[in-house]
C-alpha atoms as an extended CHARMM CRD file, in Angstrom:
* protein
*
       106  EXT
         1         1  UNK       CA              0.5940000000       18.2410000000      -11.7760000000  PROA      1               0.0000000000
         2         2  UNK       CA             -1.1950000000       17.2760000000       -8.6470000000  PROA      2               0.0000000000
         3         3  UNK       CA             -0.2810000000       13.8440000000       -9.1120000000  PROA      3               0.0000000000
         4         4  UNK       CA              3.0350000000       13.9760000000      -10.1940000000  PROA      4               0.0000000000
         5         5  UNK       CA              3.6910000000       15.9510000000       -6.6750000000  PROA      5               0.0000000000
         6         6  UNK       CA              2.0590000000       13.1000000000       -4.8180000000  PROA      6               0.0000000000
         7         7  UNK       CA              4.1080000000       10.3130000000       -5.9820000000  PROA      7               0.0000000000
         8         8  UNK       CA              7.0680000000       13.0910000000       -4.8740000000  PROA      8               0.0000000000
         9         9  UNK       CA              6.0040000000       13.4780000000       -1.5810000000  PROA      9               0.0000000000
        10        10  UNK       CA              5.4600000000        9.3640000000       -1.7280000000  PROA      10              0.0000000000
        11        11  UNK       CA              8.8440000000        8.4960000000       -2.6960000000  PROA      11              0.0000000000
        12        12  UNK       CA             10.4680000000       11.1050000000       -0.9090000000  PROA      12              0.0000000000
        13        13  UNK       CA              8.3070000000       10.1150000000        2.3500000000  PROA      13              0.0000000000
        14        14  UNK       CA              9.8280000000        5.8970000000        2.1120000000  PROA      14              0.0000000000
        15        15  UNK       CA             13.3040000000        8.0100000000        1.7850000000  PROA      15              0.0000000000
        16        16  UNK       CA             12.9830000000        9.4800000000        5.3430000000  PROA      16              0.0000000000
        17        17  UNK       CA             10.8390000000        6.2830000000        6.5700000000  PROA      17              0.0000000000
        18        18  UNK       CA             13.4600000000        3.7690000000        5.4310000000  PROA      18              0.0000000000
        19        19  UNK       CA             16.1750000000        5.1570000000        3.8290000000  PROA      19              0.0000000000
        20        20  UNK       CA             19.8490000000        5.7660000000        4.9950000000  PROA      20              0.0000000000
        21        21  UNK       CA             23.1790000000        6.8240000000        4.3250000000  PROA      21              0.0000000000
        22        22  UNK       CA             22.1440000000        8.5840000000        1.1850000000  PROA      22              0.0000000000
        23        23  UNK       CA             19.7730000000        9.4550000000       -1.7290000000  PROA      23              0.0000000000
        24        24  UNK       CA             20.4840000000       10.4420000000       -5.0060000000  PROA      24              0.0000000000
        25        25  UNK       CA             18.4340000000       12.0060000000       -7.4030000000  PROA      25              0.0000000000
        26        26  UNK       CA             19.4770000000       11.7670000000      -11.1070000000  PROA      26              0.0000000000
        27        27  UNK       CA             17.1010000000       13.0640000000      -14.5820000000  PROA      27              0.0000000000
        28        28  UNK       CA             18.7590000000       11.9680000000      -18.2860000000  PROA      28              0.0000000000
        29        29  UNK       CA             16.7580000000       13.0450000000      -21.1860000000  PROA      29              0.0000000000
        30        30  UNK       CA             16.9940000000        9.8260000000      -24.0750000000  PROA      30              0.0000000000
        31        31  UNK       CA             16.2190000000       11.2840000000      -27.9360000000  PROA      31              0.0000000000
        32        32  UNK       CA             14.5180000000       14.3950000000      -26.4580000000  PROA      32              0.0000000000
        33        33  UNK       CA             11.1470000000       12.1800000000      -26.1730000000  PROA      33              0.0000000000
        34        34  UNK       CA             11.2740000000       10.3440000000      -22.5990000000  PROA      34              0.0000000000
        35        35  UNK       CA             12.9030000000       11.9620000000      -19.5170000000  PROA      35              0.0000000000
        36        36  UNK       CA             14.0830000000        9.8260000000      -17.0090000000  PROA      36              0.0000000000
        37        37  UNK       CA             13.9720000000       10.5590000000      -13.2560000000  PROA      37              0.0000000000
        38        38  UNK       CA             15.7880000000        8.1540000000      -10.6640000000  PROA      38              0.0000000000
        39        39  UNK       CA             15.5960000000        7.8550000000       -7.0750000000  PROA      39              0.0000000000
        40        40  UNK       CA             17.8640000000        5.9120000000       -5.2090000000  PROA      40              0.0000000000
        41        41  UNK       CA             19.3520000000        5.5530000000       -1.1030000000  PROA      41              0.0000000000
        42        42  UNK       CA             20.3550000000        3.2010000000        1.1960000000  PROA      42              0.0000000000
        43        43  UNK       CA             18.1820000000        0.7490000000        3.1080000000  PROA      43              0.0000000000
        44        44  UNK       CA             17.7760000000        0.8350000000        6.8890000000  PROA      44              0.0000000000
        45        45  UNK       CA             16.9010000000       -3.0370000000        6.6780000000  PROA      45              0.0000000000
        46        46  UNK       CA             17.1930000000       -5.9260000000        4.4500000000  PROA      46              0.0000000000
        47        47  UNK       CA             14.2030000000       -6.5570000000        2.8850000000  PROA      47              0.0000000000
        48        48  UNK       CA             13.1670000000      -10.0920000000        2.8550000000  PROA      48              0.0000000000
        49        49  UNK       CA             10.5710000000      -10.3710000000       -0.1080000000  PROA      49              0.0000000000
        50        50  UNK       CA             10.6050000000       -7.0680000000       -2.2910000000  PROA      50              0.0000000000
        51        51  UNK       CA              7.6480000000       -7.7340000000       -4.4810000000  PROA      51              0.0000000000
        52        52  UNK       CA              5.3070000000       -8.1730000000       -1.2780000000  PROA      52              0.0000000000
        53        53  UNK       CA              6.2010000000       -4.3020000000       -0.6890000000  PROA      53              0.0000000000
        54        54  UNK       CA              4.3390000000       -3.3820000000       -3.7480000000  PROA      54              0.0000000000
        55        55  UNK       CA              0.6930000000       -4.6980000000       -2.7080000000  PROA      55              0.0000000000
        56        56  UNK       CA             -1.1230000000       -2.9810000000       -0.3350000000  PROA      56              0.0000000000
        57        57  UNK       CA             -0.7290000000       -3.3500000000        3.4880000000  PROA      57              0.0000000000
        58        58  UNK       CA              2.6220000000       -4.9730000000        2.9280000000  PROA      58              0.0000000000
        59        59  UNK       CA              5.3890000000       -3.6560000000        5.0270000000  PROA      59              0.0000000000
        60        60  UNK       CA              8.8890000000       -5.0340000000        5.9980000000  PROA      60              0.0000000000
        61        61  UNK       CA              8.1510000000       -4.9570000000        9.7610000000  PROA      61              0.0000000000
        62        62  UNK       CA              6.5250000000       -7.3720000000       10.7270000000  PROA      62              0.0000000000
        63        63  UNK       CA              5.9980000000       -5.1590000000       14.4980000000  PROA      63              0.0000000000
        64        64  UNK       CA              4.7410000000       -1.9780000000       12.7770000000  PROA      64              0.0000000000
        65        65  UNK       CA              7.1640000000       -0.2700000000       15.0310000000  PROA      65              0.0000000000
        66        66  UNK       CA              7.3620000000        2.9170000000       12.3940000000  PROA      66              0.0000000000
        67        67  UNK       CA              3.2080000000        2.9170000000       11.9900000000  PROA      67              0.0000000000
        68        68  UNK       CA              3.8970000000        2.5140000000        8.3310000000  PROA      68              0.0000000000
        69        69  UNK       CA              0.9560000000        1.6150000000        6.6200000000  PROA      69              0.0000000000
        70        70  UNK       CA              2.4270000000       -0.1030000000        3.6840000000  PROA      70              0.0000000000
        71        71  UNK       CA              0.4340000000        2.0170000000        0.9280000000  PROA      71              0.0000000000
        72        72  UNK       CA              3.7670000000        4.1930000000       -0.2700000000  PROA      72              0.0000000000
        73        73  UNK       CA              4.9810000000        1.7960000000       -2.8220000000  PROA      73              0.0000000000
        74        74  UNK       CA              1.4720000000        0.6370000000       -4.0420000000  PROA      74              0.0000000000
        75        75  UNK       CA              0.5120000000        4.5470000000       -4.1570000000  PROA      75              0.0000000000
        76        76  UNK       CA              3.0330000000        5.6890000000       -5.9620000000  PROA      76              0.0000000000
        77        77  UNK       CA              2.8970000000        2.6370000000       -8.8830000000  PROA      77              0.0000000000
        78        78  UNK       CA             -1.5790000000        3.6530000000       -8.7990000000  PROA      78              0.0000000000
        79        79  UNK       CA             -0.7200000000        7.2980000000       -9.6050000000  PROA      79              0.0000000000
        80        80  UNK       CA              2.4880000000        6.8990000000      -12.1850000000  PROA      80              0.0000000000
        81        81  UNK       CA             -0.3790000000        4.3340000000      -13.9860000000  PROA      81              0.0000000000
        82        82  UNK       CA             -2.8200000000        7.7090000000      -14.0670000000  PROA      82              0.0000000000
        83        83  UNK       CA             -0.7550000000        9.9330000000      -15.6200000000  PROA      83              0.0000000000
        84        84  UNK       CA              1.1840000000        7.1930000000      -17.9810000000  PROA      84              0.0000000000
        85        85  UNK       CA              4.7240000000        7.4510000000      -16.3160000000  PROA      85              0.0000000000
        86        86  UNK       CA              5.8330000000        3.8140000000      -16.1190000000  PROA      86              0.0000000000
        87        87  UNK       CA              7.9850000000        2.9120000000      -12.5510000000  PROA      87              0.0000000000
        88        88  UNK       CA             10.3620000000        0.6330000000      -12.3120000000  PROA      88              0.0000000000
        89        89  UNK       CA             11.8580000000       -0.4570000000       -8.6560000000  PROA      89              0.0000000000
        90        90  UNK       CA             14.6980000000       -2.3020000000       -8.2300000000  PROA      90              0.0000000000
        91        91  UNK       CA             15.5040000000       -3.4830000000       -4.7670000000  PROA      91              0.0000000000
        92        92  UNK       CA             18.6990000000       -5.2970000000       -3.5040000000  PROA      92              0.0000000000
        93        93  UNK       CA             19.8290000000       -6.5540000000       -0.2900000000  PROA      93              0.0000000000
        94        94  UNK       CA             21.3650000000       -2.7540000000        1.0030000000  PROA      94              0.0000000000
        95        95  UNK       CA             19.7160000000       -0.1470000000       -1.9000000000  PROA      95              0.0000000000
        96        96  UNK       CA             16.3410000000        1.2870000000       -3.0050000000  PROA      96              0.0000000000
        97        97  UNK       CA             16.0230000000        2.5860000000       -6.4870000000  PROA      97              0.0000000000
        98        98  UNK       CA             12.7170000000        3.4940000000       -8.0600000000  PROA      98              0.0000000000
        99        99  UNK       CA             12.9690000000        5.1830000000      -11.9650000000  PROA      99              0.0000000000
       100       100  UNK       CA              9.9750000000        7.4200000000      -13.2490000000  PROA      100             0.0000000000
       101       101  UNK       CA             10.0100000000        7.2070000000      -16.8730000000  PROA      101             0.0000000000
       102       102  UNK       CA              8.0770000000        9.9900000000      -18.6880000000  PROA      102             0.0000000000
       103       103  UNK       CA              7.1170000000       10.6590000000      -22.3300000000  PROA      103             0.0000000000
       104       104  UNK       CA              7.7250000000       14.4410000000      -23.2060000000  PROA      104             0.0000000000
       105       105  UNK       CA              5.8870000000       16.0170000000      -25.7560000000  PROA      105             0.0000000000
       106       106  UNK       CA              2.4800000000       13.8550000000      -25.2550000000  PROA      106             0.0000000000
């Protein structure tokens, strides 16, 4: 349970970091075996080259104005890995969205 609160406080730590105008927090259940937990909110900034965000050290300021160290995304894909929750992020030019799928009943 430990873990699942950490990549929480991860995602919910970018929202405040980077996020803006909204978030929205969604959980659909599909043939009462996986549940499905979405995160989703604006962007402060484009971001030039998603994928780069999910290695370590990778941020999208290049000035480190924010003293982000670029570990949240790469964090929170480590621990879903641990406990068998696959993540999927989708990132466009003006929204975030990461989805936590989890098998119930393990």
């Amino acid at each position: 349970m430990v873990i699942l609160q950490r990549i929480f406080q991860n995602i919910l730590g970018n929202v405040l970091n980077h996020g803006k105008d909204y978030l929205q927090v969604t959980m659909t259940t599909s043939d009462e075996k996986w549940l499905k937990l979405s995160f989703s909110n604006g962007l402060q900034a484009k971001i030039d080259n998603p994928q780069l965000l999910l290695e370590r050290f990778k941020t999208n300021e290049p000035s480190r104005t924010n003293k982000s160290t670029g570990l949240g995304l790469n964090i929170i894909q480590e621990l879903c890995h641990m406990i068998h929750i696959t993540p999927n992020i989708e990132i466009t030019d003006t929204d975030f969205k990461i989805d936590l799928l989890i098998r119930l009943n393990q």
